[in-house]
Short mmCIF file of C-alpha atoms in Angstrom, two decimals:
data_model
loop_
_atom_site.label_atom_id
_atom_site.label_comp_id
_atom_site.label_asym_id
_atom_site.label_seq_id
_atom_site.Cartn_x
_atom_site.Cartn_y
_atom_site.Cartn_z
CA MET A 23 -29.99 49.00 -38.39
CA SER A 24 -29.66 46.47 -35.84
CA PRO A 25 -25.95 45.61 -34.75
CA ARG A 26 -24.28 42.37 -36.06
CA LYS A 27 -23.83 39.93 -32.93
CA LYS A 28 -20.74 38.71 -31.44
CA PRO A 29 -20.03 35.46 -32.17
CA LYS A 30 -20.37 33.03 -28.69
CA ALA A 31 -17.07 31.95 -27.53
CA GLU A 32 -15.41 28.86 -28.50
CA ALA A 33 -15.91 25.57 -25.99
CA VAL A 34 -12.37 24.22 -27.31
CA SER A 35 -9.09 26.95 -28.10
CA LEU A 36 -8.30 27.05 -31.01
CA ASP A 37 -4.63 27.54 -32.31
CA ALA A 38 -3.57 30.51 -34.67
CA ALA A 39 -4.88 29.29 -37.56
CA GLY A 40 -8.00 28.09 -35.95
CA LEU A 41 -7.84 24.51 -35.62
CA ASP A 42 -8.88 22.36 -32.93
CA ARG A 43 -6.11 20.34 -32.82
CA LEU A 44 -6.75 18.83 -29.52
CA SER A 45 -10.01 17.63 -31.12
CA ALA A 46 -8.16 16.12 -33.94
CA LEU A 47 -6.03 13.53 -30.80
CA PRO A 48 -7.38 10.10 -31.70
CA ASP A 49 -10.08 8.50 -28.78
CA ASP A 50 -7.42 6.66 -26.83
CA LEU A 51 -4.82 9.92 -26.07
CA LEU A 52 -8.20 11.43 -24.85
CA HIS A 53 -9.51 8.88 -23.35
CA ALA A 54 -5.81 9.07 -21.16
CA VAL A 55 -6.11 12.76 -20.54
CA MET A 56 -9.40 11.97 -18.78
CA SER A 57 -8.31 8.85 -16.82
CA PHE A 58 -6.92 12.35 -14.57
CA LEU A 59 -10.16 13.33 -14.21
CA ARG A 60 -12.80 12.71 -11.72
CA ALA A 61 -15.93 11.09 -13.01
CA TRP A 62 -18.29 14.18 -12.82
CA GLU A 63 -15.55 16.50 -14.80
CA VAL A 64 -15.38 13.39 -17.63
CA ALA A 65 -18.68 14.23 -17.69
CA ARG A 66 -18.88 17.80 -18.15
CA THR A 67 -16.36 17.68 -21.41
CA CYS A 68 -19.82 16.83 -23.41
CA VAL A 69 -19.83 20.43 -24.03
CA LEU A 70 -16.13 21.40 -25.41
CA SER A 71 -17.64 20.53 -29.09
CA ARG A 72 -19.66 17.67 -31.34
CA ARG A 73 -16.49 15.45 -31.23
CA TRP A 74 -16.63 15.45 -27.57
CA ARG A 75 -20.20 14.69 -27.04
CA THR A 76 -20.08 11.17 -26.50
CA LEU A 77 -16.43 10.95 -26.06
CA TRP A 78 -17.24 10.32 -21.76
CA ALA A 79 -19.48 7.41 -22.66
CA SER A 80 -16.40 5.33 -23.33
CA ALA A 81 -13.53 6.53 -20.65
CA PRO A 82 -11.86 3.51 -19.66
CA CYS A 83 -10.88 4.87 -16.49
CA VAL A 84 -14.08 5.83 -14.18
CA ASP A 85 -12.74 8.09 -11.16
CA LEU A 86 -15.32 8.45 -8.16
CA ARG A 87 -12.71 9.47 -5.18
CA VAL A 88 -14.78 12.32 -3.35
CA CYS A 89 -11.78 13.49 -1.34
CA CYS A 90 -9.25 16.29 -2.19
CA LYS A 91 -11.98 18.29 -2.87
CA ALA A 92 -10.02 21.71 -3.39
CA ARG A 93 -7.75 20.59 -5.85
CA HIS A 94 -11.14 19.67 -8.10
CA ARG A 95 -14.56 21.24 -9.30
CA ARG A 96 -17.72 20.94 -7.38
CA LEU A 97 -19.48 17.57 -6.93
CA PRO A 98 -22.69 16.88 -8.45
CA THR A 99 -25.57 17.44 -6.15
CA ARG A 100 -26.25 14.14 -6.04
CA LEU A 101 -23.15 12.26 -6.30
CA ALA A 102 -24.92 8.42 -5.99
CA ASN A 103 -27.70 9.65 -8.38
CA PHE A 104 -25.56 10.64 -10.76
CA THR A 105 -22.84 7.99 -10.61
CA ASN A 106 -25.54 5.45 -11.25
CA HIS A 107 -26.93 7.41 -14.74
CA PHE A 108 -22.90 7.69 -15.43
CA LEU A 109 -22.28 4.34 -15.51
CA LEU A 110 -25.93 3.08 -16.82
CA LEU A 111 -25.68 5.27 -19.89
CA ARG A 112 -22.37 4.65 -20.96
CA GLU A 113 -21.63 2.35 -23.99
CA ALA A 114 -22.70 -1.11 -23.44
CA SER A 115 -19.26 -1.79 -25.66
CA ALA A 116 -16.73 -0.42 -23.95
CA PRO A 117 -14.76 -1.71 -21.42
CA LEU A 118 -14.68 0.20 -18.24
CA ASP A 119 -10.61 -1.05 -17.23
CA ALA A 120 -10.36 1.00 -14.17
CA LEU A 121 -12.55 2.13 -11.31
CA ARG A 122 -11.20 4.41 -8.43
CA LEU A 123 -13.46 5.23 -5.31
CA LEU A 124 -13.99 5.25 -1.32
CA SER A 125 -15.99 3.76 0.69
CA SER A 126 -18.85 5.05 1.99
CA PRO A 127 -19.08 8.60 4.56
CA PRO A 128 -20.35 8.05 7.62
CA ARG A 129 -23.95 8.84 8.17
CA GLN A 130 -24.52 11.25 11.43
CA ASP A 131 -27.36 12.19 12.96
CA VAL A 132 -29.05 10.74 10.13
CA PRO A 133 -31.35 7.66 10.19
CA TYR A 134 -30.07 5.06 7.12
CA MET A 135 -32.39 4.55 4.88
CA PRO A 136 -31.56 2.36 1.30
CA TYR A 137 -34.19 3.49 -0.91
CA SER A 138 -34.06 7.66 0.39
CA PRO A 139 -30.81 8.97 1.44
CA GLN A 140 -30.50 12.13 2.77
CA TYR A 141 -28.29 14.49 1.60
CA ASP A 142 -25.54 16.11 2.69
CA ASP A 143 -23.73 19.62 2.47
CA ASP A 144 -20.91 18.30 -0.12
CA GLY A 145 -23.17 16.02 -2.19
CA GLU A 146 -21.65 12.56 -0.67
CA ASP A 147 -25.43 11.43 -0.09
CA TYR A 148 -23.68 7.18 -1.57
CA SER A 149 -23.73 4.70 0.82
CA SER A 150 -22.19 1.48 1.07
CA GLU A 151 -24.79 -0.70 -0.91
CA ASP A 152 -23.91 1.59 -3.94
CA VAL A 153 -20.36 1.33 -3.31
CA GLU A 154 -21.38 -2.56 -3.97
CA MET A 155 -23.47 -1.68 -6.42
CA TRP A 156 -20.91 0.31 -8.82
CA ILE A 157 -18.10 -2.93 -7.86
CA ARG A 158 -20.73 -5.30 -9.21
CA ALA A 159 -20.66 -2.87 -12.22
CA ALA A 160 -16.86 -2.86 -13.03
CA ILE A 161 -16.69 -6.57 -12.32
CA ASN A 162 -19.24 -7.15 -14.72
CA ARG A 163 -18.00 -5.03 -17.44
CA ARG A 164 -14.31 -6.38 -17.11
CA ALA A 165 -13.13 -4.06 -14.94
CA ARG A 166 -8.69 -4.88 -14.77
CA PHE A 167 -8.11 -2.32 -12.05
CA ILE A 168 -10.21 -1.78 -9.12
CA GLN A 169 -9.13 0.53 -6.18
CA LEU A 170 -11.62 0.80 -3.05
CA SER A 171 -10.12 3.62 -0.79
CA HIS A 172 -10.97 4.23 3.02
CA HIS A 173 -13.03 7.58 3.38
CA PRO A 174 -11.15 9.83 5.79
CA ARG A 175 -14.34 11.31 7.39
CA ASP A 176 -15.42 7.49 8.32
CA ASP A 177 -13.87 5.51 11.42
CA ASP A 178 -15.50 1.94 10.75
CA LEU A 179 -13.99 -0.46 8.04
CA SER A 180 -15.55 -0.80 4.86
CA ASP A 181 -16.42 -5.06 3.73
CA LEU A 182 -16.71 -6.76 0.42
CA ASP A 183 -18.90 -9.61 1.88
CA ASN A 184 -21.70 -8.85 -0.63
CA VAL A 185 -19.32 -8.10 -3.43
CA PRO A 186 -18.90 -11.42 -5.11
CA LEU A 187 -15.19 -11.23 -6.37
CA VAL A 188 -14.89 -13.57 -9.18
CA SER A 189 -13.55 -12.30 -12.42
CA CYS A 190 -10.85 -13.00 -14.94
CA HIS A 191 -10.07 -10.02 -15.59
CA LEU A 192 -8.84 -8.62 -12.85
CA LYS A 193 -5.38 -8.03 -12.12
CA HIS A 194 -5.07 -5.38 -10.02
CA LEU A 195 -7.34 -4.54 -6.76
CA HIS A 196 -6.09 -2.35 -4.36
CA LEU A 197 -8.02 -1.62 -0.97
CA SER A 198 -7.66 0.39 2.00
CA GLY A 199 -9.64 0.42 5.31
CA THR A 200 -11.35 -2.82 4.23
CA MET A 201 -12.09 -6.15 6.28
CA LEU A 202 -11.29 -9.19 4.46
CA TYR A 203 -13.12 -12.16 5.43
CA ASP A 204 -12.19 -15.58 4.59
CA LYS A 205 -15.03 -15.86 1.94
CA THR A 206 -13.80 -12.72 0.18
CA LEU A 207 -9.92 -14.33 0.52
CA ARG A 208 -11.08 -17.91 -0.90
CA GLN A 209 -12.73 -15.79 -3.42
CA LEU A 210 -9.26 -13.77 -4.68
CA SER A 211 -7.70 -16.91 -4.56
CA SER A 212 -9.82 -19.56 -6.76
CA HIS A 213 -12.00 -17.17 -8.78
CA CYS A 214 -9.79 -14.47 -10.19
CA PRO A 215 -7.15 -16.78 -11.86
CA SER A 216 -5.82 -13.35 -13.64
CA LEU A 217 -5.16 -11.00 -10.45
CA GLN A 218 -1.49 -10.21 -10.29
CA VAL A 219 -1.01 -7.14 -8.24
CA LEU A 220 -2.74 -7.56 -4.49
CA GLU A 221 -2.34 -3.93 -2.51
CA LEU A 222 -4.06 -4.03 0.99
CA LYS A 223 -3.23 -0.45 3.45
CA ASP A 224 -5.09 -0.56 6.77
CA CYS A 225 -7.07 -3.88 6.16
CA SER A 226 -8.71 -6.61 8.41
CA LEU A 227 -7.49 -9.80 7.28
CA ASP A 228 -9.75 -13.19 8.85
CA GLY A 229 -8.94 -15.92 6.81
CA PRO A 230 -6.43 -18.96 7.01
CA HIS A 231 -4.88 -18.31 3.47
CA ILE A 232 -4.17 -16.32 0.69
CA SER A 233 -3.36 -18.67 -1.92
CA SER A 234 -2.44 -17.51 -5.94
CA ALA A 235 -1.40 -18.96 -8.69
CA SER A 236 -1.57 -15.68 -10.33
CA LEU A 237 -0.08 -13.32 -7.52
CA ILE A 238 3.30 -11.40 -9.12
CA THR A 239 3.02 -8.52 -6.90
CA LEU A 240 1.59 -8.68 -2.50
CA THR A 241 1.81 -5.32 -0.40
CA MET A 242 0.17 -5.82 2.97
CA VAL A 243 1.01 -2.63 4.99
CA GLU A 244 -0.32 -1.99 8.48
CA CYS A 245 -2.98 -5.38 8.42
CA ARG A 246 -4.24 -6.58 11.66
CA PHE A 247 -4.79 -9.79 10.95
CA ILE A 248 -7.35 -11.84 13.17
CA ARG A 249 -6.02 -15.38 12.74
CA ASP A 250 -3.04 -16.43 11.47
CA LEU A 251 -2.88 -16.36 7.51
CA THR A 252 -0.50 -18.61 5.74
CA VAL A 253 0.09 -16.84 1.93
CA ALA A 254 1.44 -19.65 -0.90
CA ALA A 255 1.97 -17.45 -4.16
CA PRO A 256 4.43 -19.69 -6.60
CA ASN A 257 4.68 -16.97 -9.26
CA LEU A 258 5.43 -13.90 -6.54
CA ILE A 259 7.53 -11.48 -7.37
CA SER A 260 7.47 -8.81 -5.15
CA LEU A 261 6.68 -8.81 -1.37
CA ARG A 262 6.05 -6.04 0.86
CA CYS A 263 4.64 -6.85 4.47
CA VAL A 264 4.92 -3.30 6.52
CA ASN A 265 3.91 -3.82 10.38
CA PRO A 266 1.40 -6.29 11.01
CA TYR A 267 -0.94 -5.89 13.93
CA HIS A 268 -1.78 -9.14 16.21
CA ARG A 269 0.37 -11.62 14.48
CA ALA A 270 2.70 -12.01 11.47
CA PRO A 271 1.31 -13.77 8.30
CA SER A 272 3.26 -17.04 7.26
CA PHE A 273 4.68 -17.45 3.74
CA GLU A 274 5.26 -20.42 1.84
CA ASP A 275 5.85 -21.53 -2.28
CA MET A 276 7.65 -18.76 -3.00
CA ALA A 277 10.28 -19.60 -5.30
CA SER A 278 9.87 -16.82 -7.73
CA LEU A 279 10.39 -14.01 -5.13
CA ALA A 280 13.18 -11.58 -6.15
CA THR A 281 12.26 -8.37 -3.73
CA ALA A 282 11.28 -8.43 -0.28
CA THR A 283 10.47 -5.72 2.15
CA ILE A 284 9.28 -7.25 5.75
CA VAL A 285 9.02 -4.52 8.95
CA LEU A 286 7.98 -5.87 11.71
CA ASN A 287 7.81 -4.20 15.73
CA ASP A 288 7.01 -6.74 18.63
CA SER A 289 5.02 -4.37 20.08
CA PHE A 290 2.33 -5.13 17.79
CA LEU A 291 1.49 -8.37 17.82
CA HIS A 292 -0.46 -10.18 20.35
CA ASP A 293 -3.82 -10.59 20.72
CA GLU A 294 -4.61 -7.53 22.55
CA PHE A 295 -2.60 -4.96 20.77
CA GLU A 296 -5.50 -1.72 19.78
CA GLU A 297 -3.79 0.22 16.60
CA ARG A 298 -3.30 4.19 17.02
CA TYR A 299 -2.79 5.65 14.13
CA VAL A 300 -2.99 9.54 12.66
CA GLU A 301 -6.04 11.03 12.15
CA PRO A 302 -5.95 12.07 8.38
CA ASP A 303 -6.70 15.20 6.52
CA PRO A 304 -9.75 14.53 4.30
CA GLU A 305 -8.16 17.11 2.26
CA VAL A 306 -4.84 15.59 1.50
CA PHE A 307 -4.93 11.48 1.69
CA GLU A 308 -4.07 9.22 -0.05
CA CYS A 309 -6.73 8.67 -2.84
CA ASP A 310 -4.63 11.10 -4.96
CA SER A 311 -1.00 9.31 -4.52
CA ASP A 312 0.07 5.91 -5.65
CA SER A 313 3.47 6.38 -3.82
CA ASN A 314 4.42 3.18 -1.50
CA ASP A 315 5.39 3.84 2.18
CA ASP A 316 8.91 4.61 2.81
CA SER A 317 10.11 2.07 5.13
CA ASP A 318 13.42 3.89 5.47
CA ALA A 319 12.46 4.99 8.54
CA ASP A 320 12.03 4.64 12.02
CA SER A 321 8.57 3.58 12.46
CA ASP A 322 5.90 6.48 13.04
CA LEU A 323 3.63 4.19 14.69
CA SER A 324 3.15 4.60 18.63
CA THR A 325 3.93 1.25 20.05
CA CYS A 326 3.08 0.08 23.27
CA ASP A 327 5.56 0.24 26.56
CA GLU A 328 4.29 -3.49 27.67
CA PHE A 329 2.88 -6.73 26.19
CA TYR A 330 -0.25 -7.65 27.15
CA GLY A 331 0.86 -11.23 26.79
CA ASP A 332 4.35 -12.91 26.73
CA LYS A 333 4.12 -14.56 22.93
CA VAL A 334 4.26 -13.13 19.41
CA LEU A 335 2.46 -14.44 17.14
CA GLY A 336 2.65 -15.36 13.52
CA GLY A 337 5.50 -14.78 11.06
CA GLN A 338 6.51 -18.90 10.61
CA ASN A 339 9.02 -19.57 7.94
CA VAL A 340 9.06 -15.90 7.08
CA ILE A 341 13.07 -16.36 6.18
CA ARG A 342 13.33 -19.72 4.59
CA SER A 343 10.65 -18.18 1.92
CA LEU A 344 12.94 -15.81 0.98
CA SER A 345 16.00 -17.61 0.35
CA ASN A 346 15.49 -17.32 -3.69
CA ALA A 347 15.07 -13.22 -3.81
CA THR A 348 17.65 -11.17 -4.89
CA SER A 349 16.91 -8.18 -2.72
CA LEU A 350 15.84 -8.56 0.91
CA GLU A 351 14.84 -5.42 3.31
CA LEU A 352 14.66 -6.98 7.00
CA ILE A 353 14.02 -4.13 9.63
CA ALA A 354 12.88 -4.70 12.74
CA ASP A 355 14.00 -3.17 16.38
CA ALA A 356 16.54 -4.76 19.18
CA GLU A 357 15.68 -8.33 20.15
CA GLU A 358 12.64 -8.19 17.92
CA VAL A 359 11.62 -11.90 18.36
CA ILE A 360 10.54 -13.69 14.93
CA LEU A 361 13.34 -13.05 12.77
CA ASN A 362 15.54 -13.94 15.76
CA ARG A 363 14.24 -16.89 15.97
CA GLU A 364 13.12 -17.77 11.82
CA LEU A 365 17.30 -16.49 11.76
CA GLU A 366 18.23 -20.17 13.30
CA MET A 367 17.41 -22.31 10.11
CA CYS A 368 18.65 -19.78 7.88
CA PRO A 369 19.00 -20.94 4.51
CA VAL A 370 21.61 -20.15 2.04
CA PHE A 371 20.40 -16.74 -0.12
CA SER A 372 22.27 -18.23 -3.44
CA ASN A 373 20.81 -14.86 -5.60
CA LEU A 374 21.11 -12.13 -2.96
CA LYS A 375 22.53 -9.17 -4.22
CA VAL A 376 21.25 -6.36 -1.99
CA LEU A 377 20.55 -6.54 1.92
CA SER A 378 18.56 -3.91 4.19
CA LEU A 379 18.96 -4.71 7.86
CA GLY A 380 17.33 -2.59 10.71
CA GLU A 381 18.76 -2.31 14.30
CA TRP A 382 17.93 -6.32 15.02
CA CYS A 383 20.85 -7.07 13.44
CA MET A 384 23.24 -5.70 15.42
CA ALA A 385 21.73 -7.57 18.50
CA ALA A 386 24.56 -10.27 20.89
CA ASP A 387 27.92 -8.86 19.20
CA LEU A 388 26.19 -8.94 15.43
CA HIS A 389 25.54 -12.41 15.45
CA PRO A 390 22.70 -12.28 13.59
CA LEU A 391 24.64 -9.48 10.47
CA VAL A 392 27.18 -11.95 10.64
CA LEU A 393 25.09 -14.66 10.34
CA PHE A 394 23.20 -13.33 7.26
CA LEU A 395 26.61 -12.45 5.60
CA GLN A 396 27.90 -16.08 5.72
CA HIS A 397 24.72 -17.58 3.81
CA ALA A 398 24.96 -14.73 1.29
CA PRO A 399 28.38 -15.81 -0.74
CA ASN A 400 26.69 -13.32 -3.81
CA LEU A 401 25.77 -9.99 -1.67
CA GLU A 402 27.12 -6.95 -3.27
CA ARG A 403 25.41 -4.47 -1.46
CA LEU A 404 24.46 -3.76 2.67
CA PHE A 405 22.73 -1.64 3.51
CA LEU A 406 22.38 -1.30 7.79
CA LYS A 407 19.64 1.18 8.70
CA LEU A 408 20.14 1.80 12.64
CA LYS A 409 18.25 3.97 15.06
CA THR A 410 19.06 6.19 17.90
CA GLU A 411 18.23 3.95 20.98
CA HIS A 412 20.35 1.10 20.86
CA GLU A 413 22.17 -1.24 22.86
CA GLU A 414 26.00 -1.59 23.16
CA ILE A 415 28.05 -3.31 21.53
CA ASP A 416 32.03 -5.14 22.29
CA ASP A 417 34.31 -2.42 21.17
CA ASP A 418 36.30 -5.20 20.17
CA ILE A 419 34.79 -7.94 18.50
CA LYS A 420 36.46 -11.55 18.41
CA PRO A 421 37.26 -12.99 15.22
CA GLU A 422 36.10 -16.49 16.24
CA GLY A 423 32.90 -17.20 14.15
CA THR A 424 32.57 -13.83 12.35
CA SER A 425 34.58 -14.16 9.21
CA PHE A 426 32.69 -13.94 6.21
CA ALA A 427 33.41 -14.18 2.44
CA CYS A 428 31.36 -12.07 0.23
CA LYS A 429 34.16 -11.02 -2.64
CA ASN A 430 31.37 -9.42 -4.81
CA LEU A 431 30.50 -6.93 -1.85
CA THR A 432 31.22 -3.31 -2.96
CA MET A 433 29.45 -1.02 -0.75
CA VAL A 434 28.86 -0.97 2.64
CA ASN A 435 26.22 1.78 3.57
CA ILE A 436 25.56 2.88 7.02
CA LYS A 437 22.59 4.70 7.98
CA CYS A 438 22.89 6.06 12.00
CA PRO A 439 22.35 8.97 14.40
CA LYS A 440 25.55 11.40 14.42
CA ASP A 441 28.09 10.13 16.46
CA ASP A 442 26.91 6.57 16.87
CA GLU A 443 29.63 4.53 18.95
CA ARG A 444 29.07 1.20 16.61
CA VAL A 445 30.27 2.72 13.54
CA PRO A 446 34.16 2.81 14.65
CA VAL A 447 33.12 -1.47 15.74
CA LEU A 448 31.35 -2.13 12.19
CA GLU A 449 34.20 -0.34 10.30
CA GLN A 450 36.64 -2.74 12.44
CA PHE A 451 34.63 -5.60 11.38
CA PHE A 452 34.05 -4.84 7.88
CA VAL A 453 38.12 -4.33 7.43
CA ALA A 454 39.11 -7.27 8.95
CA ASN A 455 36.99 -9.48 6.66
CA GLY A 456 38.68 -8.04 3.96
CA ILE A 457 36.56 -5.27 3.07
CA ALA A 458 38.34 -1.91 1.89
CA MET A 459 37.61 1.57 3.78
CA GLU A 460 36.50 3.13 0.52
CA LYS A 461 33.45 0.95 -0.17
CA ILE A 462 32.27 1.82 4.11
CA SER A 463 29.44 4.67 3.73
CA VAL A 464 28.39 6.22 7.00
CA TYR A 465 24.76 8.74 6.30
CA HIS A 466 23.62 10.20 9.82
CA ARG A 467 20.00 10.43 9.60
CA PRO A 468 18.33 13.14 10.97
CA THR A 469 16.12 12.03 14.55
CA HIS A 470 12.87 13.20 14.61
CA GLN A 471 9.71 12.78 16.65
CA PRO A 472 7.26 10.28 16.30
CA ARG A 473 3.93 11.94 15.13
CA LEU A 474 1.12 11.67 18.03
CA SER A 475 -1.35 8.97 18.51
CA LEU A 476 -5.27 11.31 17.74
CA ALA A 477 -7.85 8.07 17.58
CA ILE A 478 -7.70 4.54 18.02
CA ARG A 479 -9.41 1.90 15.87
CA ARG A 480 -11.44 -1.17 17.01
#
């Protein structure tokens, strides 16, 4: 009598009662689980059981980011071919809510062949034309979220000039390492009426305007502005502009603004500045992280020792446009030009509850700090973020012209290097204006060395 064959192992684990509880979950919950997987991992779920066989075809999130390979399963042998079939074989009626992908990898020592691409060892065979086609497919499938991240091995900026950004469904657009020409900026302004969140990191913008009545959140981190750019967004609630290059953008029509972070460095704000940056580690890359940059620190970017020109560019109306905010963070070095220039037309910040100021507020015997406090009558919390290198201030500040009335101010937090001799002067200043010592706290931040600049992007 022949021995009985052993049953095949189940692809989906069963509980003690022999029930497949995972497959019993509703489609929406299983799709939420799939959203944490890359597209090729989602496709492989079709072999788990009959319940999973076609579930991948209606998954609303398609993640094609090929970075961080150590934390994800092996790529398909031909990624471009896989992705084309993956998108083609999806259920036609299933919306594609989110698309995440990287720009195309660099082609080294291989001539570009659009119809017969050469495949590298990692399977990253796709081109910029493939990226554009996949974004167009997502827009046609009513995508609400698109994230295009810069490929860690590519020094060139990608661009969306050949992608028609025309969608009444797109709500979130996250771009890094992308060139945005005037055509693209106009499409975002006029042809994306539902766009609520625009996040730009390490991008270059070559256009005069971003104007959107739907925009709620705007983030621009380490972006290069080729020419003067004005942002008009009457319904914008949150703004972050951190370390712009060449020139600072200008702002207008910000009546709904609630929170804003502005970080400026004059050394970056002239035409001949060359952006210096840290070479990213391809295995630890931003595509797996949605965290914001920490502006609560001195900039890690290398600064120029001298200006190539004597004019700091842009930033018109930057302070007046923030007058309705409830929370402000304005960080810059001592003698910063734009904030001090715009502060001369300082409005009243009637709604301001939380204010964070950098080293620039300590100049001219606290004049910027005093002027802000005199124009923020309802301020409740004040944060001062001071740097190691600073100019000396008078030990005895004259009371004339330095008084302010912030009756709701309950906390003053001073972050500074250890043994900063300005702390007693600040304490004296606040006590003289009716702020009790127990409301003043001092935090000694550790000093750190800036990271070395390893490359120059042109």
